[in-house]
Amino acid sequence: MRKQGFTLLEILIYIGLLALLSAGVIQVVLTLASGAKELRSDRLTAQAAELALETLVREIRQGSEVLVAASVFGSNPGTLVLRTVQSPGSQVQVSRTFFLASSRLQKQDDSGPAEFLTGPEAPISSLIFWHLPGANSDLVTVEITFQDKTFYASAVLRAKY
């Protein structure tokens, strides 16, 4: 004659199986959350790099001259100083400086206040500029590293030719 209910051994086996299953589910959830956080961080880095490089390329193309004596090429942190117009359509010439400060890309016109071009959520670990002068124009290449990802862009000064 069988009694109703479970034996102590059956209860312990069921509790053990439930604990293993719960641990597996928790591990999967934690792995997915970690992966989502990493993807979000990578997306922020890529967006910051894209914005920074687009800004630099646009400014280089609008520039009329690279001020070589005031710039720092081939080393980190690099500095790029361009002779350019104050704003598109303007005739007012300014010296525009791009440099790294507090792990963020900054832009400064003449002796005015510097403004950040990147946010603190994507710190820059390296900023290097290269300059290749030509007969009719100059080429500037930018290497920018956000954490462990490096991005490159090159542009020719259009206002010079």
PDB file of C-alpha atoms in Angstrom:
ATOM      1  CA  MET A   1       0.000   0.000   0.000  1.00  0.00           C
ATOM      2  CA  ARG A   2       1.432   3.345  -1.142  1.00  0.00           C
ATOM      3  CA  LYS A   3       1.179   6.435   1.011  1.00  0.00           C
ATOM      4  CA  GLN A   4       0.245   9.760  -0.506  1.00  0.00           C
ATOM      5  CA  GLY A   5       2.932  12.508  -0.698  1.00  0.00           C
ATOM      6  CA  PHE A   6       6.646  12.549  -1.319  1.00  0.00           C
ATOM      7  CA  THR A   7       9.520  10.974   0.486  1.00  0.00           C
ATOM      8  CA  LEU A   8      12.304  13.103   1.897  1.00  0.00           C
ATOM      9  CA  LEU A   9      14.662  11.833  -0.804  1.00  0.00           C
ATOM     10  CA  GLU A  10      12.270  12.859  -3.593  1.00  0.00           C
ATOM     11  CA  ILE A  11      11.876  16.341  -2.119  1.00  0.00           C
ATOM     12  CA  LEU A  12      15.655  16.789  -1.885  1.00  0.00           C
ATOM     13  CA  ILE A  13      16.104  15.667  -5.512  1.00  0.00           C
ATOM     14  CA  TYR A  14      13.391  18.081  -6.711  1.00  0.00           C
ATOM     15  CA  ILE A  15      14.889  20.956  -4.721  1.00  0.00           C
ATOM     16  CA  GLY A  16      18.347  20.189  -6.161  1.00  0.00           C
ATOM     17  CA  LEU A  17      17.008  20.111  -9.725  1.00  0.00           C
ATOM     18  CA  LEU A  18      15.112  23.355  -9.152  1.00  0.00           C
ATOM     19  CA  ALA A  19      18.258  24.996  -7.742  1.00  0.00           C
ATOM     20  CA  LEU A  20      20.327  23.900 -10.772  1.00  0.00           C
ATOM     21  CA  LEU A  21      17.666  25.134 -13.172  1.00  0.00           C
ATOM     22  CA  SER A  22      17.397  28.472 -11.333  1.00  0.00           C
ATOM     23  CA  ALA A  23      21.185  28.926 -11.359  1.00  0.00           C
ATOM     24  CA  GLY A  24      21.241  28.279 -15.112  1.00  0.00           C
ATOM     25  CA  VAL A  25      18.468  30.794 -15.778  1.00  0.00           C
ATOM     26  CA  ILE A  26      20.168  33.422 -13.600  1.00  0.00           C
ATOM     27  CA  GLN A  27      23.470  32.879 -15.447  1.00  0.00           C
ATOM     28  CA  VAL A  28      21.771  33.335 -18.827  1.00  0.00           C
ATOM     29  CA  VAL A  29      20.053  36.545 -17.663  1.00  0.00           C
ATOM     30  CA  LEU A  30      23.317  37.975 -16.293  1.00  0.00           C
ATOM     31  CA  THR A  31      25.176  37.100 -19.507  1.00  0.00           C
ATOM     32  CA  LEU A  32      22.511  38.790 -21.630  1.00  0.00           C
ATOM     33  CA  ALA A  33      22.566  41.906 -19.442  1.00  0.00           C
ATOM     34  CA  SER A  34      26.358  42.098 -19.652  1.00  0.00           C
ATOM     35  CA  GLY A  35      26.254  41.683 -23.432  1.00  0.00           C
ATOM     36  CA  ALA A  36      23.632  44.415 -23.763  1.00  0.00           C
ATOM     37  CA  LYS A  37      25.757  46.784 -21.671  1.00  0.00           C
ATOM     38  CA  GLU A  38      28.810  46.077 -23.832  1.00  0.00           C
ATOM     39  CA  LEU A  39      26.814  46.634 -27.031  1.00  0.00           C
ATOM     40  CA  ARG A  40      25.514  49.938 -25.662  1.00  0.00           C
ATOM     41  CA  SER A  41      29.053  51.017 -24.801  1.00  0.00           C
ATOM     42  CA  ASP A  42      30.321  50.036 -28.260  1.00  0.00           C
ATOM     43  CA  ARG A  43      27.472  51.959 -29.892  1.00  0.00           C
ATOM     44  CA  LEU A  44      28.246  55.091 -27.840  1.00  0.00           C
ATOM     45  CA  THR A  45      31.925  54.807 -28.764  1.00  0.00           C
ATOM     46  CA  ALA A  46      31.143  54.406 -32.467  1.00  0.00           C
ATOM     47  CA  GLN A  47      28.736  57.367 -32.411  1.00  0.00           C
ATOM     48  CA  ALA A  48      31.265  59.572 -30.602  1.00  0.00           C
ATOM     49  CA  ALA A  49      34.003  58.586 -33.063  1.00  0.00           C
ATOM     50  CA  GLU A  50      31.763  59.239 -36.049  1.00  0.00           C
ATOM     51  CA  LEU A  51      30.746  62.662 -34.751  1.00  0.00           C
ATOM     52  CA  ALA A  52      34.321  63.644 -33.873  1.00  0.00           C
ATOM     53  CA  LEU A  53      35.742  62.532 -37.229  1.00  0.00           C
ATOM     54  CA  GLU A  54      32.924  64.151 -39.222  1.00  0.00           C
ATOM     55  CA  THR A  55      33.559  67.433 -37.411  1.00  0.00           C
ATOM     56  CA  LEU A  56      37.326  67.243 -37.932  1.00  0.00           C
ATOM     57  CA  VAL A  57      37.018  66.333 -41.628  1.00  0.00           C
ATOM     58  CA  ARG A  58      34.519  69.155 -42.246  1.00  0.00           C
ATOM     59  CA  GLU A  59      36.756  71.684 -40.474  1.00  0.00           C
ATOM     60  CA  ILE A  60      39.875  70.506 -42.317  1.00  0.00           C
ATOM     61  CA  ARG A  61      38.120  70.772 -45.684  1.00  0.00           C
ATOM     62  CA  GLN A  62      36.969  74.317 -44.874  1.00  0.00           C
ATOM     63  CA  GLY A  63      40.456  75.324 -43.768  1.00  0.00           C
ATOM     64  CA  SER A  64      42.715  77.470 -45.917  1.00  0.00           C
ATOM     65  CA  GLU A  65      46.016  76.696 -44.189  1.00  0.00           C
ATOM     66  CA  VAL A  66      47.554  74.346 -41.633  1.00  0.00           C
ATOM     67  CA  LEU A  67      49.559  76.367 -39.118  1.00  0.00           C
ATOM     68  CA  VAL A  68      52.437  73.888 -38.882  1.00  0.00           C
ATOM     69  CA  ALA A  69      54.457  75.788 -36.266  1.00  0.00           C
ATOM     70  CA  ALA A  70      51.559  75.746 -33.798  1.00  0.00           C
ATOM     71  CA  SER A  71      50.450  72.159 -34.517  1.00  0.00           C
ATOM     72  CA  VAL A  72      51.784  68.891 -33.079  1.00  0.00           C
ATOM     73  CA  PHE A  73      51.986  66.047 -35.626  1.00  0.00           C
ATOM     74  CA  GLY A  74      52.838  62.367 -35.268  1.00  0.00           C
ATOM     75  CA  SER A  75      52.573  62.114 -31.480  1.00  0.00           C
ATOM     76  CA  ASN A  76      49.930  61.759 -28.809  1.00  0.00           C
ATOM     77  CA  PRO A  77      48.289  64.032 -27.810  1.00  0.00           C
ATOM     78  CA  GLY A  78      48.321  65.818 -31.124  1.00  0.00           C
ATOM     79  CA  THR A  79      47.234  69.365 -31.825  1.00  0.00           C
ATOM     80  CA  LEU A  80      45.922  70.699 -35.124  1.00  0.00           C
ATOM     81  CA  VAL A  81      45.751  74.430 -35.797  1.00  0.00           C
ATOM     82  CA  LEU A  82      43.963  75.572 -38.955  1.00  0.00           C
ATOM     83  CA  ARG A  83      43.489  78.981 -40.531  1.00  0.00           C
ATOM     84  CA  THR A  84      39.812  78.946 -41.455  1.00  0.00           C
ATOM     85  CA  VAL A  85      36.673  81.080 -41.604  1.00  0.00           C
ATOM     86  CA  GLN A  86      34.726  81.709 -38.421  1.00  0.00           C
ATOM     87  CA  SER A  87      31.591  80.091 -39.865  1.00  0.00           C
ATOM     88  CA  PRO A  88      30.494  78.912 -43.330  1.00  0.00           C
ATOM     89  CA  GLY A  89      29.770  81.933 -45.522  1.00  0.00           C
ATOM     90  CA  SER A  90      31.774  84.249 -43.282  1.00  0.00           C
ATOM     91  CA  GLN A  91      34.877  86.138 -44.415  1.00  0.00           C
ATOM     92  CA  VAL A  92      36.294  86.494 -40.881  1.00  0.00           C
ATOM     93  CA  GLN A  93      39.484  84.417 -40.576  1.00  0.00           C
ATOM     94  CA  VAL A  94      40.325  82.650 -37.291  1.00  0.00           C
ATOM     95  CA  SER A  95      42.917  80.202 -36.048  1.00  0.00           C
ATOM     96  CA  ARG A  96      40.988  77.102 -34.986  1.00  0.00           C
ATOM     97  CA  THR A  97      42.762  74.659 -32.677  1.00  0.00           C
ATOM     98  CA  PHE A  98      41.780  71.025 -32.084  1.00  0.00           C
ATOM     99  CA  PHE A  99      43.324  69.283 -29.109  1.00  0.00           C
ATOM    100  CA  LEU A 100      42.781  66.678 -26.404  1.00  0.00           C
ATOM    101  CA  ALA A 101      41.968  67.751 -22.830  1.00  0.00           C
ATOM    102  CA  SER A 102      40.493  65.622 -20.040  1.00  0.00           C
ATOM    103  CA  SER A 103      40.240  62.699 -22.506  1.00  0.00           C
ATOM    104  CA  ARG A 104      37.857  64.747 -24.670  1.00  0.00           C
ATOM    105  CA  LEU A 105      38.295  66.420 -28.055  1.00  0.00           C
ATOM    106  CA  GLN A 106      38.129  70.208 -27.836  1.00  0.00           C
ATOM    107  CA  LYS A 107      37.936  73.050 -30.343  1.00  0.00           C
ATOM    108  CA  GLN A 108      39.072  76.620 -29.689  1.00  0.00           C
ATOM    109  CA  ASP A 109      38.974  79.713 -31.921  1.00  0.00           C
ATOM    110  CA  ASP A 110      41.868  82.146 -31.434  1.00  0.00           C
ATOM    111  CA  SER A 111      41.930  82.954 -27.710  1.00  0.00           C
ATOM    112  CA  GLY A 112      38.224  82.290 -27.146  1.00  0.00           C
ATOM    113  CA  PRO A 113      36.798  79.642 -24.847  1.00  0.00           C
ATOM    114  CA  ALA A 114      37.345  75.988 -25.734  1.00  0.00           C
ATOM    115  CA  GLU A 115      34.322  73.808 -26.399  1.00  0.00           C
ATOM    116  CA  PHE A 116      34.069  70.037 -26.087  1.00  0.00           C
ATOM    117  CA  LEU A 117      33.325  68.072 -29.254  1.00  0.00           C
ATOM    118  CA  THR A 118      32.993  64.712 -27.473  1.00  0.00           C
ATOM    119  CA  GLY A 119      31.260  63.725 -24.270  1.00  0.00           C
ATOM    120  CA  PRO A 120      32.643  62.132 -21.117  1.00  0.00           C
ATOM    121  CA  GLU A 121      30.866  58.821 -21.831  1.00  0.00           C
ATOM    122  CA  ALA A 122      33.421  57.980 -24.555  1.00  0.00           C
ATOM    123  CA  PRO A 123      36.902  58.949 -23.312  1.00  0.00           C
ATOM    124  CA  ILE A 124      39.635  59.390 -25.918  1.00  0.00           C
ATOM    125  CA  SER A 125      42.912  57.657 -25.131  1.00  0.00           C
ATOM    126  CA  SER A 126      44.877  58.861 -28.166  1.00  0.00           C
ATOM    127  CA  LEU A 127      44.677  61.680 -30.733  1.00  0.00           C
ATOM    128  CA  ILE A 128      47.316  61.871 -33.462  1.00  0.00           C
ATOM    129  CA  PHE A 129      47.423  64.144 -36.515  1.00  0.00           C
ATOM    130  CA  TRP A 130      49.611  63.760 -39.615  1.00  0.00           C
ATOM    131  CA  HIS A 131      50.241  66.482 -42.175  1.00  0.00           C
ATOM    132  CA  LEU A 132      51.272  65.949 -45.790  1.00  0.00           C
ATOM    133  CA  PRO A 133      51.909  69.251 -47.574  1.00  0.00           C
ATOM    134  CA  GLY A 134      51.369  69.430 -51.311  1.00  0.00           C
ATOM    135  CA  ALA A 135      51.996  71.931 -54.078  1.00  0.00           C
ATOM    136  CA  ASN A 136      48.338  72.941 -54.341  1.00  0.00           C
ATOM    137  CA  SER A 137      46.862  71.711 -51.084  1.00  0.00           C
ATOM    138  CA  ASP A 138      47.569  69.867 -47.841  1.00  0.00           C
ATOM    139  CA  LEU A 139      46.370  66.501 -46.575  1.00  0.00           C
ATOM    140  CA  VAL A 140      45.635  65.975 -42.883  1.00  0.00           C
ATOM    141  CA  THR A 141      45.092  62.498 -41.437  1.00  0.00           C
ATOM    142  CA  VAL A 142      43.518  61.955 -38.031  1.00  0.00           C
ATOM    143  CA  GLU A 143      43.926  58.881 -35.826  1.00  0.00           C
ATOM    144  CA  ILE A 144      41.644  58.854 -32.809  1.00  0.00           C
ATOM    145  CA  THR A 145      41.414  56.044 -30.256  1.00  0.00           C
ATOM    146  CA  PHE A 146      38.411  55.641 -27.995  1.00  0.00           C
ATOM    147  CA  GLN A 147      39.283  53.155 -25.234  1.00  0.00           C
ATOM    148  CA  ASP A 148      40.568  50.267 -27.392  1.00  0.00           C
ATOM    149  CA  LYS A 149      39.047  51.116 -30.783  1.00  0.00           C
ATOM    150  CA  THR A 150      41.000  53.211 -33.288  1.00  0.00           C
ATOM    151  CA  PHE A 151      39.392  55.240 -36.074  1.00  0.00           C
ATOM    152  CA  TYR A 152      41.044  57.043 -39.012  1.00  0.00           C
ATOM    153  CA  ALA A 153      40.038  59.824 -41.388  1.00  0.00           C
ATOM    154  CA  SER A 154      41.838  61.984 -43.946  1.00  0.00           C
ATOM    155  CA  ALA A 155      40.848  65.234 -45.605  1.00  0.00           C
ATOM    156  CA  VAL A 156      42.310  67.743 -48.038  1.00  0.00           C
ATOM    157  CA  LEU A 157      42.122  71.469 -47.374  1.00  0.00           C
ATOM    158  CA  ARG A 158      39.758  72.559 -50.138  1.00  0.00           C
ATOM    159  CA  ALA A 159      39.945  76.275 -49.473  1.00  0.00           C
ATOM    160  CA  LYS A 160      43.614  76.224 -50.457  1.00  0.00           C
ATOM    161  CA  TYR A 161      43.164  75.187 -54.101  1.00  0.00           C
TER     162      TYR A 161
END
